[in-house]
mmCIF file of C-alpha atoms in Angstrom:
data_model
loop_
_atom_site.group_PDB
_atom_site.id
_atom_site.type_symbol
_atom_site.label_atom_id
_atom_site.label_comp_id
_atom_site.label_asym_id
_atom_site.label_seq_id
_atom_site.Cartn_x
_atom_site.Cartn_y
_atom_site.Cartn_z
ATOM 1 C CA UNK B 1134 -0.359 23.415 -1.802
ATOM 2 C CA UNK B 1135 2.946 25.263 -2.059
ATOM 3 C CA UNK B 1136 5.028 22.798 -0.061
ATOM 4 C CA UNK B 1137 7.477 20.805 -2.118
ATOM 5 C CA UNK B 1138 7.116 17.033 -1.933
ATOM 6 C CA UNK B 1139 9.748 14.594 -3.192
ATOM 7 C CA UNK B 1140 9.083 10.953 -4.039
ATOM 8 C CA UNK B 1141 12.319 8.996 -3.778
ATOM 9 C CA UNK B 1142 12.643 5.737 -5.705
ATOM 10 C CA UNK B 1143 9.643 6.318 -7.930
ATOM 11 C CA UNK B 1144 8.339 2.915 -8.999
ATOM 12 C CA UNK B 1145 4.733 1.946 -9.728
ATOM 13 C CA UNK B 1146 3.363 2.974 -6.333
ATOM 14 C CA UNK B 1147 5.394 6.183 -6.307
ATOM 15 C CA UNK B 1148 4.140 7.053 -9.775
ATOM 16 C CA UNK B 1149 0.538 6.309 -8.768
ATOM 17 C CA UNK B 1150 0.995 8.643 -5.813
ATOM 18 C CA UNK B 1151 2.377 11.412 -8.063
ATOM 19 C CA UNK B 1152 -0.493 11.028 -10.495
ATOM 20 C CA UNK B 1153 -3.077 11.110 -7.701
ATOM 21 C CA UNK B 1154 -1.524 14.159 -6.069
ATOM 22 C CA UNK B 1155 -1.611 16.091 -9.341
ATOM 23 C CA UNK B 1156 -5.279 15.202 -9.839
ATOM 24 C CA UNK B 1157 -5.932 16.319 -6.258
ATOM 25 C CA UNK B 1158 -4.454 19.756 -6.921
ATOM 26 C CA UNK B 1159 -0.708 19.640 -6.328
ATOM 27 C CA UNK B 1160 1.237 21.640 -8.886
ATOM 28 C CA UNK B 1161 3.767 19.538 -10.820
ATOM 29 C CA UNK B 1162 6.314 22.292 -10.154
ATOM 30 C CA UNK B 1163 6.109 21.427 -6.439
ATOM 31 C CA UNK B 1164 6.741 17.712 -6.994
ATOM 32 C CA UNK B 1165 10.238 16.250 -7.182
ATOM 33 C CA UNK B 1166 11.181 12.687 -8.118
ATOM 34 C CA UNK B 1167 14.241 10.509 -7.933
ATOM 35 C CA UNK B 1168 14.786 7.258 -9.795
ATOM 36 C CA UNK B 1169 17.630 4.792 -10.079
ATOM 37 C CA UNK B 1170 17.704 5.003 -13.874
ATOM 38 C CA UNK B 1171 18.023 8.421 -15.588
ATOM 39 C CA UNK B 1172 15.675 7.341 -18.392
ATOM 40 C CA UNK B 1173 12.998 6.553 -15.807
ATOM 41 C CA UNK B 1174 13.348 10.036 -14.299
ATOM 42 C CA UNK B 1175 13.011 11.627 -17.745
ATOM 43 C CA UNK B 1176 9.941 9.491 -18.437
ATOM 44 C CA UNK B 1177 8.286 10.885 -15.294
ATOM 45 C CA UNK B 1178 9.232 14.438 -16.268
ATOM 46 C CA UNK B 1179 7.680 14.007 -19.720
ATOM 47 C CA UNK B 1180 4.538 12.344 -18.392
ATOM 48 C CA UNK B 1181 3.740 14.577 -15.404
ATOM 49 C CA UNK B 1182 5.864 17.715 -15.654
ATOM 50 C CA UNK B 1183 7.623 16.955 -12.353
ATOM 51 C CA UNK B 1184 11.277 17.700 -11.679
ATOM 52 C CA UNK B 1185 13.827 14.859 -11.541
ATOM 53 C CA UNK B 1186 16.554 15.454 -8.940
ATOM 54 C CA UNK B 1187 19.187 13.471 -7.090
ATOM 55 C CA UNK B 1188 18.471 12.077 -3.645
ATOM 56 C CA UNK B 1189 20.644 14.694 -1.873
ATOM 57 C CA UNK B 1190 18.993 17.484 -3.882
ATOM 58 C CA UNK B 1191 15.577 16.192 -2.850
ATOM 59 C CA UNK B 1192 16.632 16.143 0.810
ATOM 60 C CA UNK B 1193 17.861 19.730 0.627
ATOM 61 C CA UNK B 1194 14.920 21.124 -1.357
ATOM 62 C CA UNK B 1195 11.695 19.332 -0.450
ATOM 63 C CA UNK B 1196 9.619 19.942 2.673
ATOM 64 C CA UNK B 1197 8.388 16.335 2.657
ATOM 65 C CA UNK B 1198 10.335 13.260 1.573
ATOM 66 C CA UNK B 1199 8.383 10.121 0.640
ATOM 67 C CA UNK B 1200 10.683 7.092 0.580
ATOM 68 C CA UNK B 1201 9.282 4.358 -1.653
ATOM 69 C CA UNK B 1202 12.330 2.150 -2.226
ATOM 70 C CA UNK B 1203 12.307 -1.543 -1.318
ATOM 71 C CA UNK B 1204 12.901 -2.378 2.358
ATOM 72 C CA UNK B 1205 16.285 -3.965 1.626
ATOM 73 C CA UNK B 1206 17.445 -0.736 -0.066
ATOM 74 C CA UNK B 1207 16.302 1.637 2.673
ATOM 75 C CA UNK B 1208 19.499 1.547 4.733
ATOM 76 C CA UNK B 1209 21.621 2.528 1.728
ATOM 77 C CA UNK B 1210 19.226 5.347 0.851
ATOM 78 C CA UNK B 1211 19.301 6.722 4.399
ATOM 79 C CA UNK B 1212 23.101 6.655 4.411
ATOM 80 C CA UNK B 1213 22.992 8.850 1.301
ATOM 81 C CA UNK B 1214 20.300 11.165 2.673
ATOM 82 C CA UNK B 1215 21.367 11.579 6.299
ATOM 83 C CA UNK B 1216 23.968 14.344 5.782
ATOM 84 C CA UNK B 1217 21.455 16.429 3.845
ATOM 85 C CA UNK B 1218 18.158 16.054 5.756
ATOM 86 C CA UNK B 1219 17.481 18.905 8.215
ATOM 87 C CA UNK B 1220 15.585 17.991 11.363
ATOM 88 C CA UNK B 1221 12.497 19.916 10.217
ATOM 89 C CA UNK B 1222 11.919 17.714 7.152
ATOM 90 C CA UNK B 1223 8.956 15.361 7.261
ATOM 91 C CA UNK B 1224 10.042 11.873 6.232
ATOM 92 C CA UNK B 1225 7.331 9.442 5.140
ATOM 93 C CA UNK B 1226 8.289 5.798 4.752
ATOM 94 C CA UNK B 1227 6.348 3.443 2.517
ATOM 95 C CA UNK B 1228 8.602 0.439 3.153
ATOM 96 C CA UNK B 1229 7.009 -2.696 4.561
ATOM 97 C CA UNK B 1230 8.158 -3.827 7.975
ATOM 98 C CA UNK B 1231 10.589 -1.002 8.768
ATOM 99 C CA UNK B 1232 9.738 0.863 12.000
ATOM 100 C CA UNK B 1233 9.999 4.615 12.403
ATOM 101 C CA UNK B 1234 12.828 4.092 14.911
ATOM 102 C CA UNK B 1235 15.010 2.787 12.041
ATOM 103 C CA UNK B 1236 14.780 6.220 10.416
ATOM 104 C CA UNK B 1237 14.977 8.252 13.624
ATOM 105 C CA UNK B 1238 18.262 6.561 14.576
ATOM 106 C CA UNK B 1239 19.834 7.407 11.207
ATOM 107 C CA UNK B 1240 18.566 10.948 10.685
ATOM 108 C CA UNK B 1241 19.047 14.178 12.618
ATOM 109 C CA UNK B 1242 17.672 14.150 16.153
ATOM 110 C CA UNK B 1243 14.049 15.252 16.194
ATOM 111 C CA UNK B 1244 13.289 14.434 12.552
ATOM 112 C CA UNK B 1245 9.553 13.690 12.229
ATOM 113 C CA UNK B 1246 8.871 10.315 10.633
ATOM 114 C CA UNK B 1247 5.511 8.900 9.533
ATOM 115 C CA UNK B 1248 5.115 5.288 8.495
ATOM 116 C CA UNK B 1249 2.603 4.413 5.775
ATOM 117 C CA UNK B 1250 1.602 1.005 4.461
ATOM 118 C CA UNK B 1251 -0.352 1.407 1.226
ATOM 119 C CA UNK B 1252 -1.254 -1.174 -1.416
ATOM 120 C CA UNK B 1253 -1.366 -1.604 -5.176
ATOM 121 C CA UNK B 1254 -4.974 -0.397 -5.676
ATOM 122 C CA UNK B 1255 -3.330 3.023 -5.407
ATOM 123 C CA UNK B 1256 -2.901 2.505 -9.154
ATOM 124 C CA UNK B 1257 -6.678 2.916 -9.538
ATOM 125 C CA UNK B 1258 -7.246 5.393 -6.666
ATOM 126 C CA UNK B 1259 -8.665 2.673 -4.392
ATOM 127 C CA UNK B 1260 -5.734 2.205 -2.021
ATOM 128 C CA UNK B 1261 -5.974 1.455 1.659
ATOM 129 C CA UNK B 1262 -3.146 3.381 3.342
ATOM 130 C CA UNK B 1263 -2.430 2.784 7.022
ATOM 131 C CA UNK B 1264 -0.610 5.609 8.798
ATOM 132 C CA UNK B 1265 1.388 5.692 12.044
ATOM 133 C CA UNK B 1266 3.327 8.516 13.676
ATOM 134 C CA UNK B 1267 6.899 8.212 14.850
ATOM 135 C CA UNK B 1268 8.259 9.705 18.073
ATOM 136 C CA UNK B 1269 8.648 13.256 16.749
ATOM 137 C CA UNK B 1270 5.726 13.396 14.300
ATOM 138 C CA UNK B 1271 2.888 15.719 15.298
ATOM 139 C CA UNK B 1272 -0.803 15.521 14.448
ATOM 140 C CA UNK B 1273 -0.093 18.057 11.701
ATOM 141 C CA UNK B 1274 2.521 15.758 10.168
ATOM 142 C CA UNK B 1275 0.106 12.830 10.215
ATOM 143 C CA UNK B 1276 -2.638 14.986 8.675
ATOM 144 C CA UNK B 1277 -0.239 15.973 5.888
ATOM 145 C CA UNK B 1278 0.499 12.300 5.197
ATOM 146 C CA UNK B 1279 -3.246 11.634 5.118
ATOM 147 C CA UNK B 1280 -3.707 14.461 2.638
ATOM 148 C CA UNK B 1281 -1.051 13.001 0.343
ATOM 149 C CA UNK B 1282 -2.178 9.380 0.471
ATOM 150 C CA UNK B 1283 -5.839 10.357 0.467
ATOM 151 C CA UNK B 1284 -5.265 11.344 -3.165
ATOM 152 C CA UNK B 1285 -5.122 7.642 -4.101
ATOM 153 C CA UNK B 1286 -7.695 6.081 -1.772
ATOM 154 C CA UNK B 1287 -8.657 5.786 1.871
ATOM 155 C CA UNK B 1288 -6.445 6.264 4.912
ATOM 156 C CA UNK B 1289 -6.558 4.872 8.442
ATOM 157 C CA UNK B 1290 -4.525 5.892 11.491
ATOM 158 C CA UNK B 1291 -3.267 3.073 13.704
ATOM 159 C CA UNK B 1292 -0.641 2.725 16.462
ATOM 160 C CA UNK B 1293 2.641 1.593 14.983
ATOM 161 C CA UNK B 1294 2.394 -1.644 16.964
ATOM 162 C CA UNK B 1295 -0.455 -2.647 14.617
ATOM 163 C CA UNK B 1296 1.410 -1.947 11.381
ATOM 164 C CA UNK B 1297 2.621 -5.532 10.856
ATOM 165 C CA UNK B 1298 -0.942 -6.825 11.159
ATOM 166 C CA UNK B 1299 -2.155 -4.163 8.730
ATOM 167 C CA UNK B 1300 0.592 -5.111 6.289
ATOM 168 C CA UNK B 1301 -0.668 -8.704 6.382
ATOM 169 C CA UNK B 1302 -4.294 -7.687 5.916
ATOM 170 C CA UNK B 1303 -4.260 -4.781 3.469
ATOM 171 C CA UNK B 1304 -0.697 -4.343 2.258
ATOM 172 C CA UNK B 1305 -0.591 -7.911 0.938
ATOM 173 C CA UNK B 1306 -4.374 -8.189 0.819
ATOM 174 C CA UNK B 1307 -4.941 -7.567 -2.910
ATOM 175 C CA UNK B 1308 -2.771 -10.603 -3.731
ATOM 176 C CA UNK B 1309 -5.086 -12.879 -1.765
ATOM 177 C CA UNK B 1310 -8.081 -11.703 -3.777
ATOM 178 C CA UNK B 1311 -6.196 -12.111 -7.059
ATOM 179 C CA UNK B 1312 -5.263 -15.625 -5.937
ATOM 180 C CA UNK B 1313 -8.911 -16.392 -5.139
ATOM 181 C CA UNK B 1314 -10.077 -15.070 -8.522
ATOM 182 C CA UNK B 1315 -7.411 -17.164 -10.244
ATOM 183 C CA UNK B 1316 -8.611 -20.314 -8.456
ATOM 184 C CA UNK B 1317 -12.280 -19.563 -9.148
ATOM 185 C CA UNK B 1318 -11.501 -18.946 -12.813
ATOM 186 C CA UNK B 1319 -9.845 -22.360 -13.013
ATOM 187 C CA UNK B 1320 -12.941 -23.849 -11.401
ATOM 188 C CA UNK B 1321 -15.143 -22.135 -13.976
ATOM 189 C CA UNK B 1322 -13.088 -23.692 -16.773
ATOM 190 C CA UNK B 1323 -13.383 -27.092 -15.099
ATOM 191 C CA UNK B 1324 -17.146 -26.591 -14.991
ATOM 192 C CA UNK B 1325 -17.212 -25.974 -18.736
ATOM 193 C CA UNK B 1326 -17.032 -22.189 -19.125
ATOM 194 C CA UNK B 1327 -14.612 -20.342 -21.429
ATOM 195 C CA UNK B 1328 -11.908 -18.507 -19.513
ATOM 196 C CA UNK B 1329 -13.070 -15.027 -20.520
ATOM 197 C CA UNK B 1330 -16.647 -15.678 -19.424
ATOM 198 C CA UNK B 1331 -15.533 -17.235 -16.135
ATOM 199 C CA UNK B 1332 -13.294 -14.227 -15.520
ATOM 200 C CA UNK B 1333 -16.060 -11.698 -16.201
ATOM 201 C CA UNK B 1334 -18.527 -13.542 -13.956
ATOM 202 C CA UNK B 1335 -16.094 -13.690 -11.053
ATOM 203 C CA UNK B 1336 -14.742 -10.144 -11.329
ATOM 204 C CA UNK B 1337 -18.188 -8.558 -11.419
ATOM 205 C CA UNK B 1338 -19.320 -10.757 -8.530
ATOM 206 C CA UNK B 1339 -16.263 -9.611 -6.554
ATOM 207 C CA UNK B 1340 -16.943 -5.938 -7.313
ATOM 208 C CA UNK B 1341 -20.600 -6.272 -6.362
ATOM 209 C CA UNK B 1342 -19.792 -8.118 -3.141
ATOM 210 C CA UNK B 1343 -17.190 -5.512 -2.189
ATOM 211 C CA UNK B 1344 -19.615 -2.636 -2.738
ATOM 212 C CA UNK B 1345 -22.243 -4.423 -0.642
ATOM 213 C CA UNK B 1346 -19.721 -4.908 2.169
ATOM 214 C CA UNK B 1347 -18.709 -1.254 1.997
ATOM 215 C CA UNK B 1348 -22.132 0.331 1.663
ATOM 216 C CA UNK B 1349 -24.625 -1.928 3.434
ATOM 217 C CA UNK B 1350 -23.219 -1.771 6.951
ATOM 218 C CA UNK B 1351 -24.088 -5.466 7.324
ATOM 219 C CA UNK B 1352 -21.761 -8.028 8.882
ATOM 220 C CA UNK B 1353 -20.232 -10.334 6.240
ATOM 221 C CA UNK B 1354 -21.854 -13.319 7.953
ATOM 222 C CA UNK B 1355 -25.275 -11.745 7.413
ATOM 223 C CA UNK B 1356 -24.523 -11.020 3.760
ATOM 224 C CA UNK B 1357 -23.311 -14.585 3.245
ATOM 225 C CA UNK B 1358 -26.402 -15.999 4.932
ATOM 226 C CA UNK B 1359 -28.567 -13.982 2.549
ATOM 227 C CA UNK B 1360 -27.064 -15.983 -0.329
ATOM 228 C CA UNK B 1361 -27.191 -19.338 1.472
ATOM 229 C CA UNK B 1362 -30.523 -21.114 1.016
ATOM 230 C CA UNK B 1363 -31.366 -24.317 2.954
ATOM 231 C CA UNK B 1364 -30.062 -27.386 1.103
ATOM 232 C CA UNK B 1365 -29.003 -25.116 -1.769
ATOM 233 C CA UNK B 1366 -25.930 -24.781 -3.939
ATOM 234 C CA UNK B 1367 -24.134 -22.230 -1.771
ATOM 235 C CA UNK B 1368 -24.229 -24.216 1.467
ATOM 236 C CA UNK B 1369 -22.779 -27.223 -0.345
ATOM 237 C CA UNK B 1370 -19.900 -25.074 -1.564
ATOM 238 C CA UNK B 1371 -19.373 -23.589 1.920
ATOM 239 C CA UNK B 1372 -19.265 -27.091 3.400
ATOM 240 C CA UNK B 1373 -16.461 -28.040 1.024
ATOM 241 C CA UNK B 1374 -14.531 -24.881 1.889
ATOM 242 C CA UNK B 1375 -14.803 -25.761 5.575
ATOM 243 C CA UNK B 1376 -13.906 -29.415 4.949
ATOM 244 C CA UNK B 1377 -10.742 -28.300 3.184
ATOM 245 C CA UNK B 1378 -9.762 -25.903 5.977
ATOM 246 C CA UNK B 1379 -9.910 -22.739 3.879
ATOM 247 C CA UNK B 1380 -10.702 -20.521 6.885
ATOM 248 C CA UNK B 1381 -7.787 -21.954 8.892
ATOM 249 C CA UNK B 1382 -5.495 -21.650 5.877
ATOM 250 C CA UNK B 1383 -6.354 -17.956 5.489
ATOM 251 C CA UNK B 1384 -5.674 -17.262 9.148
ATOM 252 C CA UNK B 1385 -2.341 -19.096 8.935
ATOM 253 C CA UNK B 1386 -1.437 -17.233 5.740
ATOM 254 C CA UNK B 1387 -2.038 -13.820 7.339
ATOM 255 C CA UNK B 1388 -0.035 -14.823 10.400
ATOM 256 C CA UNK B 1389 2.825 -15.787 8.072
ATOM 257 C CA UNK B 1390 2.639 -12.406 6.333
ATOM 258 C CA UNK B 1391 2.654 -10.607 9.690
ATOM 259 C CA UNK B 1392 5.661 -12.634 10.831
ATOM 260 C CA UNK B 1393 7.546 -11.810 7.637
ATOM 261 C CA UNK B 1394 6.841 -8.124 8.209
ATOM 262 C CA UNK B 1395 8.393 -8.480 11.653
ATOM 263 C CA UNK B 1396 11.424 -10.214 10.137
ATOM 264 C CA UNK B 1397 11.910 -7.317 7.741
ATOM 265 C CA UNK B 1398 11.838 -4.954 10.699
ATOM 266 C CA UNK B 1399 14.591 -6.934 12.380
ATOM 267 C CA UNK B 1400 16.776 -6.787 9.273
ATOM 268 C CA UNK B 1401 16.267 -10.365 8.053
ATOM 269 C CA UNK B 1402 15.959 -9.646 4.340
#
């Protein structure tokens, strides 16, 4: 893995990606980082042995540029990078909502761009990263992006037209589960359990259910029915969820997330 890769705007996700790449076999000497604060860049150098550089230096030196700044900061970053990015550089964007055309219009003609929507489980090597090719990106470019993001979890190729939906489902997805665990923990306290015991019960149940969904090959309806006895406790709980419109609320919530992703793409920050 002798190609140089630069992570620009190295926050939590960028750092998780660096850490995963090193564990997967990338040499720290081939990894460059940029950060807004000099002390942050030095922290990454001390922790991983990577090389802090400026954004223009990264553009001139690295074979692949991974842009992990916030969507509202991407335009400013591209203005800084554009004079220094040759057309043969692979540019990977990790910014929610921003289409590959946004980058292609601001960089040299023919620059290959790959769009990736990952999520915070990258911090524990369980990310779901969704990958789409821009106009000039080849299958080799996409495979390289898969190799990089595969270091921190699973990857999935989709047409770029599906990226906003994927952002709603998996990009924001962990927050929905955290929200559900928070609500269930409160319910456990209401039912008389200490918070720590309620938390442990719910977290292990969530892990077990997720593994069953992943490994069994069964439809979630079938798995739910296996827990739902006639006139039992579970069906009474399901009835209340339906009475309170939880299914409809989830659908509406994901539509709202998708719509916000589209707004980001149109520049409505």
